[in-house]
Amino acid sequence: MLQVAERHALFIDNDTVEPVSGESLPVVDPSDGRVFAQIARAAAADVDRAVRAARRAYDGAGTEPAAGPWGRADASERGRVLRRWADLIDAHREALAAIESRDTGKPLTQARADAQALARYFEFYGGAADKLHGQTIPYRHGYTVLTLREPHGVTGHIIPWNYPMQIFGRSVGAALAAGNACVVKPAEDACLSLLRVAQLGAEAGLPAGALNVVTGLGGEAGQALAEHRGIDHISFTGSPDTGRRVAQAAAAHHCPVTLELGGKSPQLVFADADIEAALPVLVNAIVQNAGQTCSAGSRVLIEASVYHQVVGMLADRFNSLRAGPAHDDLDLGPLVSRRQQQRVWDFLSEAQAGGLDFAAQGVVVDDAPAEGFYQAPVLLADVPPTHRLAQEEIFGPVLAATRFENEAQAVALANGTPYGLVAGLWTRDGARQLRLARQLRAGQVFVNNYGAGGGVELPFGGIGRSGYGREKGFEALYAFTTLKTVALRHG
Ligand code: TXE
């Protein structure tokens, strides 16, 4: 079993720092429910210390703006640091995967993929850092007008527990590449990998204060970060309710926000689809990370003429899925916490009470510790589209199947939740592919494939209750800059 240090301090100014209160929070292993480490419990004073460290890295001590070691670093130098960091992450991939797997409960193979994605984010944004530039704009005679893409300054990053490394990569990678200094608040349920990744950042050459990690509770450290007047931009990934609170706190000091708030993403399967090709993708989209994925394909909408065939094939696969301890590396690990397990149980109790059809259920292996937070994957058939199970994000391995009669109904069902993050479309009809790609209300549409979790290069984000703003790809770099227009009259 992996050994990790018992107590983890905050990471500020490239150093380990104790919180002012000296208090800790327990770290629980979801596979057996046992406490195996402690993290520091930051409060407002610690967040303030981290923000001031970031400000020094960005602005320096003098009066000239952006004159700190990170603020004045050339774009090419920022890129080199990120690429060195990517190499270090690759070199430590196994250790990082082991930490992430134990802390979140995700099977080792999935944690390895997360570490690989983190390295890929830094490689991508490291390469992009010196390719981000403004434009010149044709204006009146005698003028030259240009735009400058400038960093916000100090950015705040509130990270959830489901993909700590990936979400850190997409958010912090883009922010640092654009020239910002960062303060990160990981989720209290999963911090350990990010504390290690931050140390590797210092080894890669990040100057003190360019990246700071404050662990603690959302309502304390997270809220303090969103409220802090020294923060110039906040990116948040988490639940819609907390996202609203973060946006309200940020609005009080006119701080721009990017919100990614999850989804209830549909996959549409038409009768003309390559069903054999679709099946493993449909299953993986809800089973990956035990369904705790913002872009999980948690609804499958199936054309009536193939409904029974597809549900039958899905059921066969669901019945063979196994959940067990993270280190056993099965199809699924446990859920992240007792609270998340209870949330999924509540949804399933409601499904049972409402007489929904449990078409298939995988197993939790016999030797899984009784105190772990396990949930076997469940396939629900004929879920009425207005039922809460077809409307709300469950964030567990529960797939809701619903049938449709025609294309118009398929689109209406797909668009019929308050969310709009991702949609998947399975059909061989080229005209329909293009038509529906336009009609589906989502930030990403996948045709004959589905990208739950991945896609470093692909702009990602939602509409409606799924949030706003875009992360990933080049688009994220724009979000982490502010645009200045300079108009020169020279005659
Ligand atoms: O989320 P929270 P929770 C959804 C998913 C899940 C549900 C609840 O449906 O079941 O949310 O999970 C920090 N000010 N998603 O309670 O509260 C918190 O410390 C500032 C979807 O864990 O949104 C953590 O770092 N920050 C999602 C982060 O917010 C605060 C991923 C997310 O926690 C705060 C996670 C506050 N007042 C959950 N309160 C996705 N989009 O992938 C909490 N936090």
Tab-separated table of N, CA and C in Angstrom, residues 82-155:
chain	number	residue	atom	x	y	z
A	82	LEU	N	6.483	25.553	-17.977
A	82	LEU	CA	5.350	24.618	-18.060
A	82	LEU	C	5.762	23.304	-18.721
A	83	ARG	N	6.609	23.388	-19.719
A	83	ARG	CA	7.013	22.150	-20.409
A	83	ARG	C	7.940	21.314	-19.519
A	84	ARG	N	8.798	21.980	-18.745
A	84	ARG	CA	9.638	21.216	-17.791
A	84	ARG	C	8.742	20.540	-16.746
A	85	TRP	N	7.722	21.287	-16.330
A	85	TRP	CA	6.771	20.743	-15.343
A	85	TRP	C	6.074	19.493	-15.927
A	86	ALA	N	5.693	19.587	-17.195
A	86	ALA	CA	5.060	18.433	-17.865
A	86	ALA	C	5.992	17.227	-17.814
A	87	ASP	N	7.283	17.453	-18.074
A	87	ASP	CA	8.240	16.339	-18.054
A	87	ASP	C	8.351	15.750	-16.653
A	88	LEU	N	8.358	16.624	-15.640
A	88	LEU	CA	8.456	16.125	-14.262
A	88	LEU	C	7.213	15.301	-13.897
A	89	ILE	N	6.063	15.760	-14.372
A	89	ILE	CA	4.834	15.003	-14.074
A	89	ILE	C	4.881	13.637	-14.745
A	90	ASP	N	5.362	13.620	-15.975
A	90	ASP	CA	5.518	12.329	-16.659
A	90	ASP	C	6.452	11.419	-15.870
A	91	ALA	N	7.553	11.999	-15.388
A	91	ALA	CA	8.537	11.188	-14.659
A	91	ALA	C	7.960	10.672	-13.335
A	92	HIS	N	6.992	11.395	-12.761
A	92	HIS	CA	6.405	10.994	-11.473
A	92	HIS	C	4.995	10.432	-11.655
A	93	ARG	N	4.677	9.996	-12.859
A	93	ARG	CA	3.290	9.619	-13.150
A	93	ARG	C	2.766	8.522	-12.214
A	94	GLU	N	3.583	7.504	-11.998
A	94	GLU	CA	3.106	6.390	-11.170
A	94	GLU	C	2.815	6.846	-9.747
A	95	ALA	N	3.726	7.651	-9.188
A	95	ALA	CA	3.534	8.109	-7.809
A	95	ALA	C	2.303	9.015	-7.712
A	96	LEU	N	2.145	9.903	-8.689
A	96	LEU	CA	0.976	10.799	-8.660
A	96	LEU	C	-0.314	10.002	-8.811
A	97	ALA	N	-0.286	9.013	-9.692
A	97	ALA	CA	-1.492	8.194	-9.901
A	97	ALA	C	-1.840	7.437	-8.620
A	98	ALA	N	-0.808	6.952	-7.929
A	98	ALA	CA	-1.064	6.194	-6.695
A	98	ALA	C	-1.696	7.105	-5.632
A	99	ILE	N	-1.194	8.337	-5.534
A	99	ILE	CA	-1.761	9.290	-4.558
A	99	ILE	C	-3.220	9.592	-4.920
A	100	GLU	N	-3.446	9.910	-6.205
A	100	GLU	CA	-4.801	10.298	-6.643
A	100	GLU	C	-5.787	9.151	-6.453
A	101	SER	N	-5.311	7.960	-6.771
A	101	SER	CA	-6.179	6.797	-6.677
A	101	SER	C	-6.601	6.553	-5.223
A	102	ARG	N	-5.627	6.659	-4.314
A	102	ARG	CA	-5.964	6.426	-2.904
A	102	ARG	C	-6.869	7.535	-2.357
A	103	ASP	N	-6.611	8.758	-2.761
A	103	ASP	CA	-7.323	9.905	-2.199
A	103	ASP	C	-8.764	9.998	-2.721
A	104	THR	N	-8.955	9.685	-4.020
A	104	THR	CA	-10.296	9.837	-4.618
A	104	THR	C	-11.046	8.519	-4.750
A	105	GLY	N	-10.321	7.391	-4.697
A	105	GLY	CA	-10.965	6.089	-4.891
A	105	GLY	C	-11.011	5.651	-6.342
A	106	LYS	N	-10.455	6.453	-7.255
A	106	LYS	CA	-10.573	6.033	-8.657
A	106	LYS	C	-9.568	4.928	-8.964
A	107	PRO	N	-9.947	3.969	-9.823
A	107	PRO	CA	-9.036	2.876	-10.163
A	107	PRO	C	-7.721	3.427	-10.723
A	108	LEU	N	-6.647	2.677	-10.469
A	108	LEU	CA	-5.303	3.149	-10.832
A	108	LEU	C	-5.171	3.535	-12.300
A	109	THR	N	-5.773	2.729	-13.183
A	109	THR	CA	-5.644	3.037	-14.616
A	109	THR	C	-6.226	4.410	-14.919
A	110	GLN	N	-7.360	4.733	-14.280
A	110	GLN	CA	-7.986	6.036	-14.525
A	110	GLN	C	-7.137	7.163	-13.920
A	111	ALA	N	-6.530	6.894	-12.764
A	111	ALA	CA	-5.668	7.918	-12.152
A	111	ALA	C	-4.426	8.156	-13.013
A	112	ARG	N	-3.908	7.081	-13.604
A	112	ARG	CA	-2.744	7.241	-14.505
A	112	ARG	C	-3.114	8.117	-15.692
A	113	ALA	N	-4.309	7.885	-16.231
A	113	ALA	CA	-4.758	8.693	-17.379
A	113	ALA	C	-4.888	10.162	-16.968
A	114	ASP	N	-5.300	10.409	-15.729
A	114	ASP	CA	-5.428	11.797	-15.248
A	114	ASP	C	-4.046	12.460	-15.162
A	115	ALA	N	-3.052	11.710	-14.664
A	115	ALA	CA	-1.699	12.274	-14.564
A	115	ALA	C	-1.152	12.573	-15.962
A	116	GLN	N	-1.465	11.681	-16.884
A	116	GLN	CA	-1.017	11.884	-18.263
A	116	GLN	C	-1.693	13.127	-18.863
A	117	ALA	N	-2.982	13.296	-18.566
A	117	ALA	CA	-3.700	14.474	-19.082
A	117	ALA	C	-3.124	15.751	-18.476
A	118	LEU	N	-2.769	15.693	-17.193
A	118	LEU	CA	-2.174	16.875	-16.542
A	118	LEU	C	-0.892	17.283	-17.263
A	119	ALA	N	-0.035	16.298	-17.539
A	119	ALA	CA	1.211	16.594	-18.259
A	119	ALA	C	0.899	17.164	-19.639
A	120	ARG	N	-0.106	16.604	-20.258
A	120	ARG	CA	-0.480	17.064	-21.604
A	120	ARG	C	-0.993	18.514	-21.560
A	121	TYR	N	-1.749	18.893	-20.517
A	121	TYR	CA	-2.190	20.289	-20.384
A	121	TYR	C	-0.979	21.221	-20.322
A	122	PHE	N	0.001	20.849	-19.512
A	122	PHE	CA	1.161	21.731	-19.360
A	122	PHE	C	1.985	21.781	-20.648
A	123	GLU	N	2.031	20.650	-21.347
A	123	GLU	CA	2.736	20.628	-22.624
A	123	GLU	C	2.020	21.545	-23.625
A	124	PHE	N	0.688	21.409	-23.675
A	124	PHE	CA	-0.106	22.208	-24.615
A	124	PHE	C	0.022	23.698	-24.300
A	125	TYR	N	-0.219	24.054	-23.028
A	125	TYR	CA	-0.178	25.484	-22.678
A	125	TYR	C	1.254	26.023	-22.656
A	126	GLY	N	2.222	25.133	-22.360
A	126	GLY	CA	3.625	25.550	-22.457
A	126	GLY	C	3.975	25.918	-23.893
A	127	GLY	N	3.463	25.150	-24.830
A	127	GLY	CA	3.715	25.444	-26.244
A	127	GLY	C	2.961	26.673	-26.727
A	128	ALA	N	1.828	26.957	-26.087
A	128	ALA	CA	0.966	28.052	-26.564
A	128	ALA	C	1.354	29.402	-25.972
A	129	ALA	N	2.129	29.388	-24.866
A	129	ALA	CA	2.359	30.626	-24.105
A	129	ALA	C	2.860	31.774	-24.984
A	130	ASP	N	3.790	31.480	-25.899
A	130	ASP	CA	4.354	32.573	-26.705
A	130	ASP	C	3.683	32.677	-28.079
A	131	LYS	N	2.499	32.087	-28.181
A	131	LYS	CA	1.744	32.232	-29.447
A	131	LYS	C	0.448	32.998	-29.217
A	132	LEU	N	0.332	33.575	-28.055
A	132	LEU	CA	-0.883	34.308	-27.695
A	132	LEU	C	-0.609	35.784	-27.942
A	133	HIS	N	-1.315	36.372	-28.890
A	133	HIS	CA	-1.010	37.767	-29.192
A	133	HIS	C	-2.262	38.525	-29.607
A	134	GLY	N	-2.147	39.833	-29.600
A	134	GLY	CA	-3.262	40.688	-29.992
A	134	GLY	C	-3.292	40.897	-31.500
A	135	GLN	N	-3.995	41.949	-31.921
A	135	GLN	CA	-4.180	42.210	-33.351
A	135	GLN	C	-3.946	43.685	-33.641
A	136	THR	N	-3.835	44.000	-34.932
A	136	THR	CA	-3.941	45.412	-35.311
A	136	THR	C	-5.288	45.576	-36.008
A	137	ILE	N	-5.893	46.741	-35.803
A	137	ILE	CA	-7.253	46.958	-36.300
A	137	ILE	C	-7.247	48.141	-37.267
A	138	PRO	N	-7.795	47.950	-38.492
A	138	PRO	CA	-7.879	49.088	-39.411
A	138	PRO	C	-8.838	50.126	-38.831
A	139	TYR	N	-8.375	51.353	-38.724
A	139	TYR	CA	-9.205	52.407	-38.133
A	139	TYR	C	-9.113	53.619	-39.054
A	140	ARG	N	-9.166	54.803	-38.545
A	140	ARG	CA	-9.158	55.989	-39.394
A	140	ARG	C	-7.751	56.271	-39.934
A	141	HIS	N	-7.734	57.104	-40.986
A	141	HIS	CA	-6.438	57.530	-41.530
A	141	HIS	C	-5.631	58.212	-40.417
A	142	GLY	N	-4.353	57.926	-40.350
A	142	GLY	CA	-3.498	58.586	-39.370
A	142	GLY	C	-3.469	57.887	-38.024
A	143	TYR	N	-4.101	56.735	-37.935
A	143	TYR	CA	-4.118	55.988	-36.668
A	143	TYR	C	-3.524	54.597	-36.869
A	144	THR	N	-2.914	54.096	-35.847
A	144	THR	CA	-2.643	52.653	-35.760
A	144	THR	C	-3.274	52.179	-34.464
A	145	VAL	N	-4.079	51.135	-34.572
A	145	VAL	CA	-4.772	50.612	-33.378
A	145	VAL	C	-4.354	49.163	-33.182
A	146	LEU	N	-3.992	48.854	-31.963
A	146	LEU	CA	-3.610	47.467	-31.687
A	146	LEU	C	-4.242	46.996	-30.379
A	147	THR	N	-4.344	45.687	-30.258
A	147	THR	CA	-4.874	45.124	-29.009
A	147	THR	C	-3.762	44.336	-28.321
A	148	LEU	N	-3.747	44.438	-27.008
A	148	LEU	CA	-2.773	43.703	-26.192
A	148	LEU	C	-3.532	42.710	-25.331
A	149	ARG	N	-3.067	41.478	-25.300
A	149	ARG	CA	-3.662	40.478	-24.395
A	149	ARG	C	-2.823	40.456	-23.127
A	150	GLU	N	-3.397	40.943	-22.045
A	150	GLU	CA	-2.641	41.038	-20.801
A	150	GLU	C	-3.225	40.099	-19.760
A	151	PRO	N	-2.391	39.538	-18.888
A	151	PRO	CA	-2.931	38.673	-17.832
A	151	PRO	C	-3.833	39.468	-16.893
A	152	HIS	N	-4.761	38.764	-16.229
A	152	HIS	CA	-5.593	39.457	-15.230
A	152	HIS	C	-4.730	39.941	-14.070
A	153	GLY	N	-3.759	39.112	-13.680
A	153	GLY	CA	-2.933	39.426	-12.515
A	153	GLY	C	-2.885	38.209	-11.604
A	154	VAL	N	-3.705	38.227	-10.548
A	154	VAL	CA	-3.768	37.076	-9.632
A	154	VAL	C	-5.103	36.358	-9.852
A	155	THR	N	-5.022	35.069	-10.177
A	155	THR	CA	-6.252	34.313	-10.448
A	155	THR	C	-6.490	33.283	-9.346
